[in-house]
XYZ file of C-alpha atoms in Angstrom:
714
model
C 274.079 79.776 321.057
C 270.427 81.101 320.869
C 267.115 78.799 320.516
C 266.060 77.094 321.975
C 267.273 74.091 322.038
C 264.408 71.477 322.714
C 261.679 73.903 321.043
C 261.350 70.345 319.329
C 261.266 67.880 321.772
C 257.378 67.504 322.092
C 255.372 67.524 319.092
C 251.841 68.545 321.156
C 254.942 67.229 323.473
C 255.900 64.535 320.913
C 259.222 64.145 320.101
C 261.778 62.496 322.526
C 261.320 59.209 324.356
C 260.786 55.608 325.566
C 257.897 53.347 326.383
C 258.777 52.661 330.264
C 257.347 49.305 331.814
C 253.588 49.642 331.681
C 251.796 50.755 334.519
C 250.649 48.862 337.317
C 247.090 48.451 338.955
C 247.570 47.590 341.966
C 245.922 49.594 345.022
C 249.376 50.098 346.767
C 251.863 51.337 343.226
C 247.764 53.463 342.859
C 248.770 55.461 346.370
C 253.001 55.382 345.775
C 251.656 57.479 342.299
C 249.730 59.347 344.098
C 251.583 60.305 346.799
C 254.607 60.818 344.566
C 252.030 63.525 342.596
C 251.516 65.125 345.462
C 254.838 65.023 346.524
C 256.054 66.046 342.710
C 255.670 69.915 342.004
C 255.967 68.463 338.558
C 253.201 66.262 338.724
C 250.355 68.808 338.306
C 250.294 72.926 336.568
C 252.314 74.888 338.270
C 249.902 77.723 340.071
C 251.761 80.154 339.386
C 250.918 82.902 336.924
C 250.556 80.964 332.903
C 252.261 78.286 334.824
C 255.663 79.686 335.489
C 257.593 76.924 337.328
C 257.751 77.679 340.740
C 261.440 77.153 341.084
C 260.744 77.102 344.802
C 259.086 73.869 344.808
C 261.503 72.556 342.003
C 264.100 69.548 343.499
C 266.506 67.708 341.565
C 265.114 64.496 342.985
C 261.322 65.628 340.849
C 262.439 65.545 338.014
C 262.525 61.213 337.200
C 259.336 60.159 338.613
C 258.032 63.070 335.781
C 259.826 62.974 332.430
C 259.484 58.551 333.505
C 255.128 59.203 334.011
C 254.969 61.368 331.587
C 256.914 59.478 329.102
C 254.906 56.014 329.805
C 250.551 59.205 330.127
C 251.879 60.593 325.869
C 253.110 56.723 324.961
C 249.247 55.105 326.968
C 247.343 58.915 324.449
C 248.780 58.513 321.962
C 247.958 54.172 321.077
C 244.627 56.105 322.298
C 245.131 58.370 319.276
C 246.047 55.568 317.120
C 244.324 52.772 317.161
C 240.819 54.439 317.535
C 238.494 53.121 315.578
C 236.851 55.975 314.546
C 238.162 57.513 310.191
C 240.880 60.205 311.165
C 240.097 63.583 311.516
C 241.493 67.295 311.872
C 240.169 67.243 315.148
C 240.423 63.145 316.889
C 243.990 63.027 315.685
C 245.972 65.746 314.452
C 244.528 68.841 318.134
C 244.539 64.885 320.508
C 248.417 64.840 319.476
C 248.767 68.662 320.307
C 247.342 68.242 323.185
C 248.417 64.956 324.279
C 251.937 64.635 326.992
C 251.646 68.062 328.430
C 253.073 65.956 332.126
C 255.945 64.876 329.868
C 256.136 68.601 328.357
C 256.397 71.165 331.590
C 258.738 68.542 332.825
C 261.281 68.036 330.496
C 260.392 72.050 329.152
C 262.227 72.735 333.290
C 264.403 69.552 332.999
C 266.773 70.245 329.670
C 266.686 73.872 330.469
C 268.255 73.963 333.725
C 270.914 71.314 332.679
C 272.064 74.187 329.906
C 271.470 77.210 332.607
C 271.977 75.477 336.167
C 273.819 72.432 335.412
C 274.842 69.698 338.845
C 276.175 66.302 338.468
C 272.712 65.492 339.789
C 270.727 67.043 336.620
C 274.400 65.816 334.655
C 274.033 62.420 335.275
C 269.916 61.501 334.809
C 270.305 63.366 331.512
C 273.034 60.547 330.863
C 269.892 58.668 331.992
C 267.165 60.276 330.029
C 268.893 60.723 326.346
C 268.449 57.152 325.189
C 264.384 56.922 326.586
C 264.172 60.059 324.828
C 264.912 59.269 321.283
C 263.009 55.720 322.221
C 259.588 57.522 322.734
C 260.204 59.815 319.760
C 260.471 56.624 318.156
C 257.814 54.607 319.511
C 255.252 57.322 318.497
C 256.548 58.338 314.778
C 257.221 54.969 313.881
C 253.500 53.630 314.507
C 251.911 52.491 311.116
C 248.834 52.740 312.543
C 249.189 56.670 313.935
C 250.620 57.745 310.514
C 247.868 56.176 308.503
C 245.666 58.538 309.736
C 248.023 61.192 309.172
C 248.781 60.747 305.960
C 244.602 60.538 304.713
C 244.808 63.284 306.067
C 247.590 64.733 305.088
C 245.574 63.528 301.675
C 242.997 64.996 301.927
C 244.116 68.341 303.195
C 242.454 70.989 300.962
C 239.086 68.927 301.296
C 237.891 68.823 304.311
C 237.177 72.695 304.096
C 240.047 73.357 307.287
C 242.067 76.653 307.717
C 245.051 77.988 306.642
C 247.075 77.409 310.079
C 245.427 73.534 309.665
C 246.349 72.295 306.617
C 249.437 73.709 307.106
C 249.649 71.855 310.648
C 249.181 68.866 308.983
C 251.579 69.279 306.462
C 254.392 69.415 309.299
C 253.098 66.792 310.720
C 253.303 64.248 307.788
C 256.183 65.867 306.615
C 258.211 65.896 310.483
C 257.073 61.927 310.817
C 258.299 60.572 307.086
C 261.540 62.634 307.843
C 261.900 60.165 310.599
C 261.247 57.483 308.926
C 257.521 57.219 309.390
C 257.576 55.052 306.253
C 260.260 52.450 306.434
C 259.547 49.042 306.279
C 260.423 46.790 310.103
C 263.428 46.715 309.824
C 264.886 49.794 308.721
C 263.052 51.169 311.966
C 264.772 48.328 314.416
C 268.229 49.918 312.103
C 266.560 53.599 312.959
C 266.663 52.858 316.498
C 269.524 51.673 317.084
C 271.171 54.750 315.238
C 268.927 57.082 317.162
C 270.280 55.421 320.138
C 273.178 55.966 319.620
C 273.099 59.614 318.946
C 270.848 60.686 322.235
C 274.095 58.846 324.095
C 276.626 60.545 321.700
C 275.406 64.378 322.350
C 274.244 63.574 325.883
C 278.381 63.011 326.190
C 279.287 65.494 324.093
C 277.183 67.905 325.769
C 278.704 66.763 329.073
C 282.594 66.198 327.964
C 282.516 70.059 326.987
C 281.366 71.177 330.106
C 284.508 69.453 332.555
C 286.522 71.060 329.703
C 285.306 74.677 330.802
C 286.910 73.961 334.022
C 289.678 71.829 332.918
C 290.735 74.033 330.657
C 291.247 77.049 332.320
C 294.126 79.257 332.415
C 296.067 78.906 336.019
C 297.818 82.487 336.268
C 300.524 83.179 338.179
C 301.792 86.726 338.752
C 299.822 90.080 338.601
C 302.126 90.909 336.406
C 301.142 88.369 333.281
C 298.109 90.200 333.255
C 298.879 93.718 331.953
C 295.955 95.114 330.092
C 293.112 93.978 332.223
C 291.423 96.605 333.851
C 291.928 97.103 338.133
C 288.256 95.054 338.644
C 289.834 92.404 335.965
C 292.243 91.360 337.353
C 290.034 91.159 341.087
C 287.246 88.820 339.153
C 290.323 86.780 337.760
C 291.832 86.765 341.186
C 287.902 85.194 342.533
C 288.169 82.567 340.383
C 291.330 81.389 341.295
C 290.301 80.936 344.394
C 286.583 79.692 344.243
C 288.989 76.750 342.405
C 291.128 76.096 344.414
C 294.369 78.139 343.457
C 294.480 80.632 346.276
C 296.620 83.918 345.224
C 296.453 82.872 341.511
C 294.154 83.993 338.812
C 292.638 82.508 336.835
C 291.676 82.816 332.823
C 288.136 81.226 331.853
C 288.003 79.888 328.179
C 284.702 80.312 326.624
C 282.890 78.530 324.545
C 284.089 80.006 320.728
C 288.002 80.054 319.619
C 288.841 83.323 320.060
C 288.832 84.783 323.689
C 287.227 88.324 324.502
C 290.750 87.998 327.152
C 293.500 88.276 324.309
C 292.052 92.086 322.921
C 293.083 93.261 326.246
C 295.896 90.641 327.428
C 299.448 92.472 326.448
C 301.927 89.418 327.392
C 302.101 87.334 324.182
C 302.962 84.215 325.538
C 299.959 84.084 328.362
C 297.655 85.791 324.608
C 298.569 81.979 322.662
C 298.619 79.825 326.129
C 294.794 81.127 326.230
C 294.283 80.237 322.249
C 295.966 77.018 323.123
C 293.748 75.884 325.509
C 291.079 77.087 323.686
C 291.722 75.864 320.085
C 292.840 72.212 321.321
C 289.759 71.396 323.202
C 288.831 68.118 323.115
C 291.027 66.647 321.229
C 293.163 64.291 323.341
C 292.525 63.320 327.557
C 290.011 61.731 329.665
C 287.565 64.168 328.445
C 288.268 63.785 323.943
C 285.484 64.873 321.674
C 287.096 63.372 318.299
C 286.293 60.976 318.404
C 282.264 61.502 319.446
C 282.552 64.105 315.871
C 283.908 61.353 313.799
C 281.269 59.431 314.865
C 278.710 61.611 315.050
C 279.304 62.378 311.434
C 279.086 58.823 310.632
C 276.016 57.989 311.848
C 274.035 60.429 311.110
C 275.031 60.230 307.428
C 274.319 56.033 307.761
C 270.627 56.760 309.111
C 270.012 59.921 306.566
C 270.672 57.004 304.068
C 268.671 54.659 305.325
C 266.410 57.379 304.641
C 267.121 57.785 301.180
C 268.888 61.467 300.556
C 272.255 61.481 299.603
C 273.590 62.606 303.081
C 272.146 64.103 305.937
C 273.197 68.093 304.872
C 270.845 66.831 302.276
C 267.941 65.772 304.669
C 268.732 68.296 306.728
C 268.210 70.911 303.776
C 265.404 69.130 302.598
C 262.708 71.171 304.734
C 264.387 73.919 305.314
C 264.373 77.441 303.178
C 267.798 76.558 301.520
C 266.542 73.134 300.566
C 270.081 71.548 299.232
C 273.677 71.993 300.673
C 274.551 73.582 296.833
C 272.530 76.609 297.642
C 274.417 77.662 300.804
C 277.584 76.370 299.390
C 277.158 78.802 296.048
C 275.895 81.667 298.235
C 279.042 81.303 300.797
C 280.869 80.931 297.731
C 279.959 84.073 296.030
C 280.670 85.662 299.001
C 283.700 84.454 299.737
C 286.564 85.911 297.251
C 285.497 89.612 298.838
C 285.700 88.178 302.113
C 289.427 86.617 301.715
C 290.207 90.347 300.054
C 288.984 92.691 303.274
C 290.794 89.851 305.374
C 293.181 89.922 303.331
C 293.921 93.958 304.195
C 292.552 93.636 307.814
C 295.162 91.003 308.493
C 298.140 93.589 306.517
C 297.029 96.325 308.880
C 297.735 94.112 311.759
C 300.797 92.986 310.759
C 301.694 96.778 309.505
C 301.037 97.856 313.541
C 302.879 94.893 314.718
C 305.966 95.875 313.050
C 305.531 99.964 313.653
C 304.758 99.062 317.321
C 308.515 96.987 317.297
C 306.944 93.039 317.221
C 309.607 90.748 315.575
C 307.299 88.089 314.961
C 304.895 87.453 311.868
C 300.795 87.642 312.612
C 299.368 84.494 314.693
C 295.967 83.430 315.639
C 297.370 84.868 319.965
C 297.325 88.667 318.018
C 295.020 88.992 315.974
C 292.411 90.948 318.473
C 295.181 92.520 319.822
C 296.895 94.309 317.627
C 293.284 94.440 315.833
C 292.665 96.907 318.937
C 295.387 99.323 318.210
C 294.835 99.429 314.171
C 291.330 100.311 315.364
C 292.254 102.962 317.921
C 294.881 104.089 315.201
C 292.580 103.618 312.480
C 288.964 105.936 314.441
C 290.901 106.985 317.191
C 288.705 105.370 319.406
C 290.055 104.564 322.773
C 288.558 101.359 325.083
C 288.503 102.427 327.778
C 286.563 105.484 326.697
C 283.856 103.549 325.905
C 284.043 100.847 328.821
C 281.320 103.453 330.929
C 279.258 104.476 328.836
C 277.925 100.553 328.187
C 276.927 99.968 331.643
C 275.130 95.883 331.459
C 271.801 97.055 333.217
C 271.439 100.579 331.258
C 271.578 98.473 328.298
C 268.825 96.214 329.994
C 266.284 98.310 330.657
C 267.739 102.000 328.019
C 268.192 100.353 325.431
C 266.779 96.492 324.441
C 263.827 97.400 327.031
C 263.665 100.901 325.096
C 263.154 99.867 321.857
C 260.723 96.875 322.554
C 258.673 100.582 323.339
C 259.252 102.701 320.881
C 258.736 100.203 318.114
C 255.614 97.504 319.552
C 254.249 98.515 322.468
C 255.722 96.272 325.065
C 256.662 97.480 328.592
C 258.273 94.391 330.545
C 258.471 95.064 334.109
C 260.199 93.811 337.366
C 257.960 90.867 338.749
C 260.579 90.048 342.386
C 257.413 87.473 343.634
C 258.327 85.020 340.677
C 260.067 82.796 342.243
C 264.343 81.898 340.690
C 266.570 79.633 339.687
C 269.653 80.985 340.301
C 270.421 84.473 342.680
C 270.975 85.641 338.968
C 267.950 85.301 337.588
C 265.460 88.244 337.191
C 261.493 87.741 336.693
C 259.538 90.544 334.445
C 256.221 90.603 333.259
C 255.320 91.438 329.262
C 252.891 94.366 328.542
C 251.279 95.234 325.301
C 250.597 99.064 325.003
C 247.156 98.821 325.956
C 248.062 97.183 329.576
C 247.307 93.870 328.988
C 249.249 90.822 330.204
C 250.801 88.390 327.530
C 254.603 86.834 328.445
C 256.520 85.968 331.944
C 260.177 86.763 330.787
C 263.220 85.798 332.646
C 266.784 87.551 332.561
C 269.589 85.408 332.971
C 273.135 87.203 331.389
C 275.754 85.955 333.681
C 278.448 83.121 333.586
C 278.513 80.304 336.496
C 279.446 77.673 336.236
C 277.284 74.295 335.273
C 275.590 77.220 332.678
C 277.176 76.091 329.286
C 278.892 78.534 326.938
C 277.013 80.404 324.562
C 274.136 82.436 324.543
C 269.854 81.010 323.495
C 266.474 82.017 324.427
C 264.633 79.387 325.595
C 260.572 78.711 327.258
C 258.630 77.311 330.217
C 256.105 77.291 328.327
C 254.845 78.200 324.694
C 251.697 79.895 323.583
C 248.804 78.485 322.383
C 244.867 78.696 322.103
C 244.720 76.530 321.847
C 245.862 75.198 325.168
C 244.749 78.213 326.479
C 248.308 79.134 327.812
C 250.999 82.749 327.274
C 254.174 82.807 326.872
C 256.682 82.449 329.746
C 260.590 82.620 328.055
C 263.943 82.749 329.285
C 266.897 84.260 327.524
C 270.461 82.767 328.510
C 273.975 84.726 328.145
C 277.984 84.324 329.860
C 278.603 87.593 330.609
C 280.904 88.166 333.120
C 279.622 89.587 336.378
C 282.127 92.550 337.996
C 282.655 91.851 341.347
C 280.596 92.243 343.818
C 279.407 95.987 344.785
C 280.903 97.226 341.208
C 279.052 98.025 337.755
C 279.296 95.398 335.232
C 279.743 96.891 331.792
C 279.645 95.009 329.086
C 281.349 95.625 325.327
C 280.040 95.881 322.586
C 279.611 92.562 321.564
C 278.043 91.987 324.452
C 275.680 94.661 323.899
C 274.251 93.426 320.536
C 273.704 89.898 322.040
C 271.770 90.529 324.028
C 269.602 93.028 321.480
C 269.681 88.768 319.128
C 269.140 87.471 322.166
C 265.469 89.899 323.056
C 264.971 89.527 318.671
C 264.701 85.466 319.372
C 262.255 86.326 323.646
C 260.412 88.356 321.497
C 259.388 85.651 319.128
C 258.356 83.545 321.518
C 256.440 86.228 324.068
C 254.753 87.827 320.464
C 253.393 84.312 318.984
C 249.398 84.621 318.310
C 248.646 81.742 316.556
C 246.047 77.886 317.911
C 248.424 75.615 318.173
C 251.621 74.903 320.208
C 253.697 73.354 316.837
C 253.579 75.894 315.350
C 254.562 79.198 317.718
C 256.934 81.430 318.417
C 261.293 79.683 317.061
C 258.901 76.856 315.795
C 260.352 77.122 312.227
C 262.856 76.535 310.173
C 266.387 76.863 311.441
C 267.466 79.153 308.872
C 264.964 81.835 309.123
C 264.667 81.967 312.952
C 268.000 84.527 312.877
C 266.179 86.259 311.040
C 264.316 87.572 314.078
C 266.904 87.858 316.202
C 269.277 89.067 313.824
C 267.121 91.708 313.282
C 266.718 93.238 316.547
C 270.430 93.839 316.487
C 270.543 96.007 314.405
C 268.361 98.752 316.641
C 271.408 98.381 319.419
C 273.048 100.001 316.499
C 270.521 102.769 315.672
C 271.550 106.924 317.024
C 268.625 107.545 319.034
C 268.765 104.001 320.572
C 272.246 104.972 321.324
C 272.088 107.591 322.919
C 269.469 106.309 325.811
C 271.348 103.703 326.724
C 275.160 104.647 325.848
C 275.571 106.360 329.071
C 278.231 107.611 331.987
C 277.585 104.934 335.201
C 278.506 107.598 337.775
C 277.292 110.572 335.649
C 274.573 109.614 333.499
C 275.968 112.406 330.352
C 274.618 110.865 327.109
C 277.585 109.639 325.379
C 279.176 112.917 323.495
C 278.633 112.458 319.051
C 282.533 111.993 318.451
C 283.206 109.431 320.064
C 279.295 107.854 319.107
C 280.419 108.515 315.574
C 284.109 106.993 316.567
C 282.301 103.932 317.118
C 279.435 104.125 314.695
C 281.379 104.659 312.195
C 284.222 101.547 314.258
C 281.377 99.021 313.346
C 282.095 98.003 310.076
C 286.530 97.003 311.320
C 287.229 93.792 311.233
C 283.990 92.458 309.424
C 286.122 90.271 307.893
C 287.964 88.547 310.349
C 283.846 88.189 312.103
C 282.035 86.910 308.356
C 285.791 84.671 307.536
C 286.021 83.109 310.229
C 282.181 82.153 310.768
C 282.474 81.086 307.407
C 284.811 78.430 307.855
C 282.945 76.746 310.603
C 279.611 77.653 309.194
C 281.568 75.412 305.883
C 283.679 72.574 307.625
C 279.769 72.078 309.569
C 278.838 71.627 306.742
C 281.217 68.960 305.476
C 281.051 66.780 307.719
C 277.414 66.440 307.275
C 277.265 65.810 303.488
C 280.119 62.461 303.881
C 278.695 59.506 302.149
C 277.280 57.136 304.951
C 280.378 54.144 303.302
C 282.782 57.090 303.889
C 285.113 55.432 307.534
C 285.875 57.889 310.226
C 287.137 60.345 309.558
C 290.771 62.046 311.477
C 289.429 65.717 313.106
C 292.421 67.666 312.694
C 292.684 66.455 309.315
C 289.065 66.956 307.449
C 289.219 70.573 309.592
C 292.357 71.286 306.722
C 290.760 69.884 304.182
C 287.818 71.308 304.043
C 289.497 75.091 304.469
C 291.271 74.541 302.181
C 289.030 73.726 299.372
C 287.330 76.572 299.825
C 289.839 78.965 299.463
C 289.079 80.186 302.965
C 292.420 78.279 304.483
C 293.825 81.104 306.582
C 296.234 79.975 309.273
C 295.448 83.685 311.633
C 291.669 82.842 311.647
C 290.616 79.730 312.540
C 286.914 78.211 312.318
C 284.970 80.080 315.099
C 284.054 76.693 316.328
C 286.677 74.199 315.597
C 284.932 70.187 315.387
C 285.707 69.286 318.792
C 283.648 72.172 320.779
C 280.903 73.403 317.986
C 278.202 72.989 319.771
C 276.091 74.256 317.576
C 276.822 71.323 315.133
C 277.546 68.202 317.152
C 275.475 67.520 320.774
C 272.762 70.916 319.296
C 270.258 71.633 316.655
C 272.291 73.119 314.114
C 274.091 70.263 312.626
C 273.785 70.913 308.729
C 272.112 74.098 309.598
C 274.759 77.101 310.626
C 274.915 78.174 307.728
C 271.705 79.637 309.280
C 273.003 82.122 310.672
C 274.721 83.857 307.121
C 270.374 83.228 305.159
C 269.183 84.803 307.963
C 271.037 88.008 307.701
C 270.037 88.637 304.271
C 266.103 88.471 305.434
C 267.308 90.503 308.106
C 269.130 93.397 306.576
C 266.734 93.327 303.871
C 263.966 94.200 306.464
C 266.552 96.989 308.906
C 267.037 98.443 305.109
C 263.761 98.717 304.548
C 262.705 99.889 308.061
C 264.602 103.046 308.195
C 262.544 103.835 304.926
C 259.788 103.931 306.218
C 260.463 106.174 309.243
C 262.876 104.285 311.086
C 262.048 103.542 315.170
C 258.080 103.757 314.487
C 255.248 102.175 316.281
C 253.988 102.084 312.726
C 256.323 99.754 311.027
C 257.135 97.732 314.240
C 253.344 97.279 314.733
C 254.134 95.605 310.526
C 257.187 94.016 310.775
C 255.674 92.032 314.667
C 252.553 90.972 314.001
C 253.719 89.914 309.982
C 256.936 87.478 310.956
C 256.604 87.446 315.205
C 253.473 86.367 316.127
C 252.140 83.804 312.923
C 254.681 81.670 313.556
C 254.929 78.780 311.483
C 251.406 79.082 310.420
C 252.997 80.499 307.524
C 255.450 80.007 305.144
C 258.555 81.897 305.969
C 258.588 83.513 302.520
C 255.111 84.551 302.098
C 255.552 85.308 305.225
C 258.455 87.646 304.528
C 256.975 88.775 301.252
C 253.970 89.977 304.055
C 256.304 92.434 305.297
C 258.998 93.266 302.873
C 256.842 93.416 299.838
C 259.512 91.033 297.719
C 262.374 88.733 298.662
C 265.162 90.062 299.524
C 268.187 90.358 298.441
C 271.973 90.599 298.967
C 273.235 93.888 298.585
C 271.421 94.952 302.002
C 274.086 92.344 303.877
C 277.406 93.048 302.489
C 276.415 96.720 303.023
C 276.189 95.868 306.994
C 278.544 93.785 307.161
C 281.023 96.320 305.059
C 281.928 93.901 302.876
C 280.413 95.823 298.687
């Protein structure tokens, strides 16, 4: 996933939790509290630059007291705002909310970042304990009638208060957020909402916990090295080390990533092992102690119930109301218009792959576990492109320094310098400081790129500190990925897909680090789901820009720039397999939308049957191309923040492709157009409506022409 999952965890800190027992006033309690504050580094702002967390001092045992005290302090502050006898003003209501919850914000940002990137049993246990408390705290705020009355009064008169455009927008966002949380419901309905929210928080937390356990549980153990033919010596050594670490001495371990397709399937020559790996991936969560199928069915049902209570036909209708798309029909139409071309492309690719299977002596029909392996053979045949020949030119550190960082400097004038003095939460994490072209310091950036136990699958950006002029805060941001690290002493090579993901996540990272807004609720990536992926997807395309590629695609030993002939083959091959890539994404997005388009009176669904019907309904039921995520491990849609919103990647890609094509007409990789993009899109956060921001940059609304060209589907 490519986004901060706790971006809405606070509204000035506002969002997430439960009123705990009230603070006592006895002297012994006061002394005990003082002692806890003195010993717990989370209780006070970090003394490090920009309040970067002091990971050298933060321990697992610090989180519970900080979170619980943070909840109590925040709720007390909210009650003071709500009970204020003075008429509501922007300062005593909105600004007061924006500055509330300092402790809760600080503690929760560190806690939820670590539960995703460096979890352990103690953190997971606490996460389960805190989930219903955080949900209830959010309800205690959003369902407070007095508080909403103050916000509503400001909303009704917002255009007559002499406020700035950013301040008016902040009021509108607060009002919408409270209304969509149930602020206008009756007391009886609010009680129902609380119960549904509590159940959802428990189920989403349990879903995430089971996925983590499943990742370890479904890893494939291989007995003989002979079965691993097709892998490099380095990959085989890594598999042996992983097996040893997991207690399978003398064997080999294939870890399963959190997608249906597995990168290793493109290399394994043993078809039986390929099938075993694919089935371990695609059937996870359907049965066993860590099954998630029952959680999927109930989450879809209770979300529908919550939407109905709030006056919406479905959860999808509810979720899309504040998005750019506005309605599920708009999304269905977007995908529907693309299905014929995508299916035709995919079928042509399948025919080419079947022909390659037949040509190379395979006496079988193309199956999902064959696609990646034979697609690489077709790619090599069509483009004379040898993956082994390309590999030495994509060494991780060079891609990061001479690719990602180089592009940032050329476009936006920023540089990143290592900060080894800053403590980190794992030895693989590296800290950097970002500087602007004039030498001024802008942000702290953490790079956490390598896979390990305790890290959930996928890739994402998050923040430890959100930019805000009001709070005098500069951003502290992290990018997280799951790149397989090479054995000690050997270079780590990355696939081209991983290269583009590194650029993508830095797109999110700079969205947070370039932010220049006043109010924290409008900062950086706090934009609609179907806009937030635009800046990151835009950044991806620079990975293939000839000048950028030539700067980072250099042989890891000789430093030789990738030969032009090989580079051209790579660039020409970019459109290869786009039917598959697009269809597996669309399938997941449509399954997500179908789950969340159910009405509240729909009974619990059988997951496998539901998925099959959804794919058939939209004409995308090609057996060899299953959804990128099946429901039982669809982290975006069920435990994550993308329910009814996975479509956002494609919606945002329309903007990204259109914007990137426009930039090429303005000279491509240059500071002038880069700064225009930085100022109109990256710096404004959510202080400007998304389409207004886009038009300020582009001069017009986007079309789908560049998207079809980007994916080679026109």
